[in-house]
mmCIF file of C-alpha atoms in Angstrom:
data_model
loop_
_atom_site.group_PDB
_atom_site.id
_atom_site.type_symbol
_atom_site.label_atom_id
_atom_site.label_comp_id
_atom_site.label_asym_id
_atom_site.label_seq_id
_atom_site.Cartn_x
_atom_site.Cartn_y
_atom_site.Cartn_z
ATOM 1 C CA HIS A 73 34.895 34.579 162.382
ATOM 2 C CA ASP A 74 34.346 31.076 161.025
ATOM 3 C CA ASP A 75 37.826 29.960 162.106
ATOM 4 C CA ALA A 76 37.119 31.160 165.647
ATOM 5 C CA VAL A 77 33.706 29.481 165.805
ATOM 6 C CA ASN A 78 35.144 26.171 164.564
ATOM 7 C CA HIS A 79 38.429 26.337 166.508
ATOM 8 C CA LEU A 80 39.517 23.251 168.454
ATOM 9 C CA ASP A 81 39.841 25.384 171.585
ATOM 10 C CA PRO A 82 36.223 26.161 172.642
ATOM 11 C CA LYS A 83 37.245 29.429 174.305
ATOM 12 C CA TRP A 84 37.247 31.160 170.891
ATOM 13 C CA HIS A 85 33.710 30.063 170.041
ATOM 14 C CA ALA A 86 32.576 31.170 173.491
ATOM 15 C CA SER A 87 34.215 34.574 173.046
ATOM 16 C CA VAL A 88 32.400 35.125 169.722
ATOM 17 C CA ILE A 89 29.051 34.276 171.325
ATOM 18 C CA LYS A 90 29.884 36.631 174.218
ATOM 19 C CA GLU A 91 30.556 39.507 171.799
ATOM 20 C CA LYS A 92 27.372 38.906 169.805
ATOM 21 C CA THR A 93 25.379 38.772 173.042
ATOM 22 C CA LYS A 94 26.770 42.180 174.047
ATOM 23 C CA PHE A 95 25.651 43.608 170.696
ATOM 24 C CA GLU A 96 22.153 42.204 171.182
ATOM 25 C CA THR A 97 21.887 43.285 174.813
ATOM 26 C CA ASN A 98 22.950 46.843 174.029
ATOM 27 C CA ASN A 99 20.947 47.109 170.770
ATOM 28 C CA THR A 100 24.151 48.077 168.978
ATOM 29 C CA LEU A 101 22.866 47.351 165.462
ATOM 30 C CA SER A 102 19.462 47.764 163.824
ATOM 31 C CA TRP A 103 18.226 46.670 160.387
ATOM 32 C CA VAL A 104 17.055 49.552 158.186
ATOM 33 C CA PRO A 105 16.129 49.772 154.481
ATOM 34 C CA TYR A 106 19.097 50.385 152.196
ATOM 35 C CA CYS A 107 18.511 53.622 150.295
ATOM 36 C CA GLY A 108 21.974 54.316 148.942
ATOM 37 C CA GLN A 109 23.599 55.189 152.281
ATOM 38 C CA SER A 110 27.412 55.177 152.451
ATOM 39 C CA LEU A 111 28.320 51.933 154.211
ATOM 40 C CA ASN A 112 31.235 51.345 156.565
ATOM 41 C CA ASN A 113 32.649 47.931 157.495
ATOM 42 C CA LEU A 114 32.489 45.955 160.718
ATOM 43 C CA ILE A 115 35.435 43.565 161.140
ATOM 44 C CA TRP A 116 36.302 40.862 163.660
ATOM 45 C CA LEU A 117 39.489 41.150 165.723
ATOM 46 C CA PHE A 118 40.865 38.338 167.854
ATOM 47 C CA ARG A 119 43.593 38.204 170.475
ATOM 48 C CA GLU A 120 44.650 36.504 173.663
ATOM 49 C CA LYS A 121 44.679 38.869 176.608
ATOM 50 C CA GLU A 122 47.831 39.296 178.681
ATOM 51 C CA ASP A 123 46.122 38.132 181.879
ATOM 52 C CA SER A 124 47.079 34.983 183.753
ATOM 53 C CA ALA A 125 44.271 32.942 182.141
ATOM 54 C CA ARG A 126 45.203 33.971 178.560
ATOM 55 C CA THR A 127 41.562 34.885 178.025
ATOM 56 C CA ALA A 128 40.279 34.774 174.454
ATOM 57 C CA SER A 129 39.013 38.138 173.231
ATOM 58 C CA SER A 130 36.744 38.490 170.194
ATOM 59 C CA ARG A 131 35.686 41.953 169.168
ATOM 60 C CA LEU A 132 33.463 43.192 166.361
ATOM 61 C CA VAL A 133 34.704 46.690 165.573
ATOM 62 C CA LEU A 134 33.968 49.469 163.138
ATOM 63 C CA ASP A 135 36.692 50.123 160.556
ATOM 64 C CA GLY A 136 37.163 53.740 161.558
ATOM 65 C CA SER A 137 39.641 54.447 158.754
ATOM 66 C CA ARG A 138 36.723 54.820 156.316
ATOM 67 C CA MET A 139 34.747 57.223 158.488
ATOM 68 C CA ILE A 140 34.367 60.794 157.216
ATOM 69 C CA PRO A 141 34.340 63.795 159.603
ATOM 70 C CA GLY A 142 30.974 65.523 159.670
ATOM 71 C CA ARG A 143 29.230 62.614 157.951
ATOM 72 C CA ASP A 144 30.000 59.874 160.478
ATOM 73 C CA TYR A 145 31.202 61.742 163.568
ATOM 74 C CA ASP A 146 31.720 65.123 165.196
ATOM 75 C CA THR A 147 35.429 66.023 165.347
ATOM 76 C CA SER A 148 34.924 67.639 168.783
ATOM 77 C CA GLU A 149 33.817 64.272 170.216
ATOM 78 C CA THR A 150 36.808 61.984 169.765
ATOM 79 C CA TYR A 151 38.744 62.118 173.054
ATOM 80 C CA CYS A 152 38.788 59.394 175.740
ATOM 81 C CA GLY A 153 40.708 60.465 178.821
ATOM 82 C CA ASN A 154 43.484 58.373 180.361
ATOM 83 C CA VAL A 155 45.293 59.014 183.611
ATOM 84 C CA SER A 156 48.898 60.113 183.039
ATOM 85 C CA ALA A 157 51.917 58.097 184.199
ATOM 86 C CA SER A 158 52.954 60.888 186.588
ATOM 87 C CA SER A 159 49.472 60.925 188.153
ATOM 88 C CA ILE A 160 49.685 57.183 188.807
ATOM 89 C CA LYS A 161 52.933 57.807 190.704
ATOM 90 C CA ILE A 162 51.321 60.660 192.664
ATOM 91 C CA ALA A 163 48.422 58.354 193.602
ATOM 92 C CA LEU A 164 50.901 55.755 194.888
ATOM 93 C CA ILE A 165 52.777 58.385 196.903
ATOM 94 C CA ILE A 166 49.557 59.566 198.569
ATOM 95 C CA ALA A 167 48.480 55.956 199.166
ATOM 96 C CA SER A 168 51.833 55.219 200.804
ATOM 97 C CA ALA A 169 51.671 58.308 203.023
ATOM 98 C CA TYR A 170 48.143 57.536 204.246
ATOM 99 C CA ASP A 171 48.425 53.720 204.361
ATOM 100 C CA LEU A 172 45.781 53.128 201.676
ATOM 101 C CA PHE A 173 45.354 49.835 199.848
ATOM 102 C CA MET A 174 44.459 49.439 196.177
ATOM 103 C CA LYS A 175 41.354 48.032 194.488
ATOM 104 C CA LYS A 176 41.281 47.486 190.713
ATOM 105 C CA ALA A 177 38.591 46.697 188.153
ATOM 106 C CA ASP A 178 37.658 47.242 184.551
ATOM 107 C CA VAL A 179 34.352 47.744 182.804
ATOM 108 C CA ASN A 180 33.356 44.703 180.763
ATOM 109 C CA GLY A 181 32.426 45.727 177.215
ATOM 110 C CA ALA A 182 32.664 49.347 178.296
ATOM 111 C CA PHE A 183 32.202 51.155 174.993
ATOM 112 C CA LEU A 184 29.293 48.926 173.948
ATOM 113 C CA GLY A 185 27.366 49.862 177.078
ATOM 114 C CA ALA A 186 27.758 53.608 176.649
ATOM 115 C CA PRO A 187 24.908 55.544 175.034
ATOM 116 C CA ASN A 188 25.459 56.702 171.450
ATOM 117 C CA LYS A 189 24.862 60.454 171.546
ATOM 118 C CA SER A 190 26.038 61.143 168.001
ATOM 119 C CA ALA A 191 23.963 63.339 165.732
ATOM 120 C CA GLN A 192 25.429 61.524 162.699
ATOM 121 C CA ALA A 193 23.951 58.222 161.526
ATOM 122 C CA VAL A 194 26.451 55.463 160.716
ATOM 123 C CA PHE A 195 25.512 52.572 158.412
ATOM 124 C CA VAL A 196 27.481 49.352 157.854
ATOM 125 C CA HIS A 197 27.642 46.277 155.638
ATOM 126 C CA THR A 198 26.447 42.984 157.109
ATOM 127 C CA PRO A 199 29.454 41.588 159.046
ATOM 128 C CA GLN A 200 30.612 37.981 159.179
ATOM 129 C CA GLY A 201 28.471 35.938 161.516
ATOM 130 C CA TYR A 202 25.250 37.751 160.602
ATOM 131 C CA GLN A 203 22.687 36.659 158.014
ATOM 132 C CA ARG A 204 22.376 39.237 155.241
ATOM 133 C CA GLN A 205 18.873 40.580 154.571
ATOM 134 C CA PRO A 206 18.207 41.640 150.937
ATOM 135 C CA GLY A 207 17.348 45.307 150.568
ATOM 136 C CA MET A 208 18.501 46.066 154.112
ATOM 137 C CA CYS A 209 21.633 47.371 155.811
ATOM 138 C CA LEU A 210 22.622 47.827 159.413
ATOM 139 C CA GLN A 211 22.645 51.107 161.289
ATOM 140 C CA VAL A 212 24.888 51.575 164.325
ATOM 141 C CA THR A 213 22.287 52.613 166.901
ATOM 142 C CA GLY A 214 24.433 51.873 169.951
ATOM 143 C CA ASN A 215 28.062 52.551 170.756
ATOM 144 C CA VAL A 216 30.679 50.383 169.052
ATOM 145 C CA TYR A 217 34.454 49.972 169.222
ATOM 146 C CA GLY A 218 36.197 51.662 166.320
ATOM 147 C CA HIS A 219 33.698 54.513 166.109
ATOM 148 C CA LYS A 220 35.646 57.773 166.345
ATOM 149 C CA SER A 221 33.378 58.957 169.169
ATOM 150 C CA ALA A 222 32.994 55.655 171.061
ATOM 151 C CA GLY A 223 35.634 56.448 173.670
ATOM 152 C CA TYR A 224 34.332 59.972 174.109
ATOM 153 C CA PHE A 225 30.776 58.794 174.829
ATOM 154 C CA PHE A 226 31.981 56.206 177.356
ATOM 155 C CA ASP A 227 34.390 58.650 179.001
ATOM 156 C CA ASP A 228 31.618 61.219 179.381
ATOM 157 C CA ASP A 229 29.193 58.701 180.900
ATOM 158 C CA PHE A 230 31.840 57.128 183.172
ATOM 159 C CA SER A 231 33.072 60.487 184.507
ATOM 160 C CA ASP A 232 29.498 61.672 185.137
ATOM 161 C CA THR A 233 28.876 58.538 187.219
ATOM 162 C CA ILE A 234 32.003 59.163 189.307
ATOM 163 C CA THR A 235 31.314 62.846 189.956
ATOM 164 C CA SER A 236 27.681 62.087 190.848
ATOM 165 C CA LEU A 237 29.063 60.161 193.857
ATOM 166 C CA GLY A 238 30.880 63.207 195.184
ATOM 167 C CA TRP A 239 34.327 62.624 193.696
ATOM 168 C CA VAL A 240 36.258 65.737 192.670
ATOM 169 C CA SER A 241 38.249 65.752 189.423
ATOM 170 C CA CYS A 242 41.740 67.281 189.494
ATOM 171 C CA ALA A 243 42.093 70.444 187.411
ATOM 172 C CA TYR A 244 45.419 69.219 186.005
ATOM 173 C CA ASN A 245 44.324 65.660 185.216
ATOM 174 C CA ARG A 246 40.605 65.055 184.811
ATOM 175 C CA LYS A 247 41.119 61.285 185.236
ATOM 176 C CA PHE A 248 42.449 61.774 188.782
ATOM 177 C CA PHE A 249 39.645 61.994 191.381
ATOM 178 C CA TRP A 250 39.644 62.334 195.144
ATOM 179 C CA LYS A 251 37.422 62.869 198.171
ATOM 180 C CA TRP A 252 38.061 63.291 201.908
ATOM 181 C CA ILE A 253 36.367 61.029 204.483
ATOM 182 C CA ASP A 254 37.223 61.029 208.196
ATOM 183 C CA GLU A 255 40.152 63.356 207.437
ATOM 184 C CA LEU A 256 41.604 60.737 205.103
ATOM 185 C CA PRO A 257 41.971 61.040 201.319
ATOM 186 C CA LEU A 258 40.502 58.515 198.893
ATOM 187 C CA ILE A 259 42.007 58.453 195.401
ATOM 188 C CA LEU A 260 40.383 57.189 192.195
ATOM 189 C CA ILE A 261 42.223 57.021 188.860
ATOM 190 C CA THR A 262 40.757 55.920 185.528
ATOM 191 C CA HIS A 263 42.408 54.851 182.297
ATOM 192 C CA SER A 264 39.809 54.337 179.579
ATOM 193 C CA ASP A 265 37.748 51.456 181.044
ATOM 194 C CA ASP A 266 40.276 50.491 183.759
ATOM 195 C CA PHE A 267 40.072 52.103 187.183
ATOM 196 C CA ALA A 268 41.757 51.854 190.569
ATOM 197 C CA MET A 269 40.796 53.185 193.978
ATOM 198 C CA PHE A 270 43.049 53.752 197.003
ATOM 199 C CA LEU A 271 41.261 53.627 200.356
ATOM 200 C CA ARG A 272 41.105 52.207 203.863
ATOM 201 C CA GLU A 273 39.191 49.033 204.751
ATOM 202 C CA SER A 274 36.698 51.151 206.706
ATOM 203 C CA HIS A 275 35.817 52.995 203.496
ATOM 204 C CA MET A 276 35.172 49.956 201.292
ATOM 205 C CA TYR A 277 31.568 51.086 200.992
ATOM 206 C CA GLU A 278 32.812 53.754 198.548
ATOM 207 C CA TRP A 279 34.104 51.027 196.245
ATOM 208 C CA ASP A 280 30.814 49.154 196.518
ATOM 209 C CA LYS A 281 28.859 52.367 195.786
ATOM 210 C CA LEU A 282 30.835 52.949 192.599
ATOM 211 C CA LEU A 283 30.308 49.384 191.352
ATOM 212 C CA ALA A 284 26.593 49.622 192.168
ATOM 213 C CA ALA A 285 26.263 52.954 190.338
ATOM 214 C CA LEU A 286 27.972 51.539 187.259
ATOM 215 C CA LYS A 287 25.787 48.421 187.349
ATOM 216 C CA HIS A 288 22.688 50.631 187.583
ATOM 217 C CA LYS A 289 23.798 52.261 184.320
ATOM 218 C CA GLY A 290 24.256 48.852 182.689
ATOM 219 C CA TYR A 291 28.013 48.451 183.145
ATOM 220 C CA ASN A 292 29.321 45.194 184.587
ATOM 221 C CA CYS A 293 32.817 45.280 186.092
ATOM 222 C CA ASP A 294 35.484 42.581 186.343
ATOM 223 C CA ASN A 295 37.699 42.350 189.412
ATOM 224 C CA ARG A 296 41.338 43.012 188.439
ATOM 225 C CA ASP A 297 43.010 42.937 191.856
ATOM 226 C CA THR A 298 45.403 40.166 190.807
ATOM 227 C CA GLU A 299 46.233 41.728 187.426
ATOM 228 C CA ASN A 300 48.394 44.640 186.295
ATOM 229 C CA PHE A 301 46.954 48.122 186.031
ATOM 230 C CA VAL A 302 47.295 49.238 182.384
ATOM 231 C CA GLU A 303 50.315 46.895 182.062
ATOM 232 C CA ILE A 304 51.999 48.326 185.181
ATOM 233 C CA ASN A 305 52.763 45.797 187.908
ATOM 234 C CA ILE A 306 51.950 47.534 191.187
ATOM 235 C CA GLN A 307 52.715 45.781 194.465
ATOM 236 C CA ARG A 308 52.146 46.923 198.031
ATOM 237 C CA MET A 309 55.239 46.520 200.207
ATOM 238 C CA PRO A 310 55.300 45.280 203.834
ATOM 239 C CA ASP A 311 56.095 48.814 205.048
ATOM 240 C CA GLY A 312 52.951 50.218 203.377
ATOM 241 C CA GLY A 313 54.757 51.657 200.373
ATOM 242 C CA TYR A 314 54.319 50.618 196.754
ATOM 243 C CA SER A 315 56.581 49.319 194.010
ATOM 244 C CA MET A 316 55.828 49.561 190.321
ATOM 245 C CA ASN A 317 57.449 48.252 187.151
ATOM 246 C CA GLN A 318 56.600 47.483 183.516
ATOM 247 C CA ARG A 319 58.982 44.587 182.918
ATOM 248 C CA GLN A 320 56.258 42.366 181.438
ATOM 249 C CA ALA A 321 55.098 45.076 179.026
ATOM 250 C CA ILE A 322 58.677 45.889 178.011
ATOM 251 C CA GLU A 323 59.579 42.256 177.383
#
């Protein structure tokens, strides 16, 4: 944490401030009296993203390896759905057949914005970058990366938002959604906090409705049209078809 804050490249300091601001905005942590609770650890992770800007990413995450089933989380609430590779190909085939173009985005700080619905209370030591308060510890009152149920809570909230707008989830892949408008299919696929929609220009209002619904729930989305989708480079061809490859990820 201190190395990032004092780094010669200011992007690391800015990324730390951004992460702390997310925690404050979402009320992720709350001070409570320490009464002998079992304490987990929050640790800082840093990396450069694989995007074109080499964006600095700072994340304060829960060390999930020390969490105990039943005490810290419900074992039935640990799954975050991702669209399968075959379903991505099917989406591209349908998009090619119906001359649909692709829009991409991801949810900024997705897991932090999701409501924590856990019945188990999780307590943590004071992490680096926070001033310790004698006789107190921190309780995870929001949703936090590293929590065994964090992905599950976001996935549940995200999927509910999508289906509330009339999208139908496929029985064979619950991260593959569609709807019919003007006798044309619209396809929506989600992979954790990344999502892509295939549609016609005349149906762009569906994209705007989804972004507005997510914003209403407190989720801000970043445009990813110029970036890969879950490390897959997808390009639309002049004939309306699509190409895809993972050369960058493989290399």
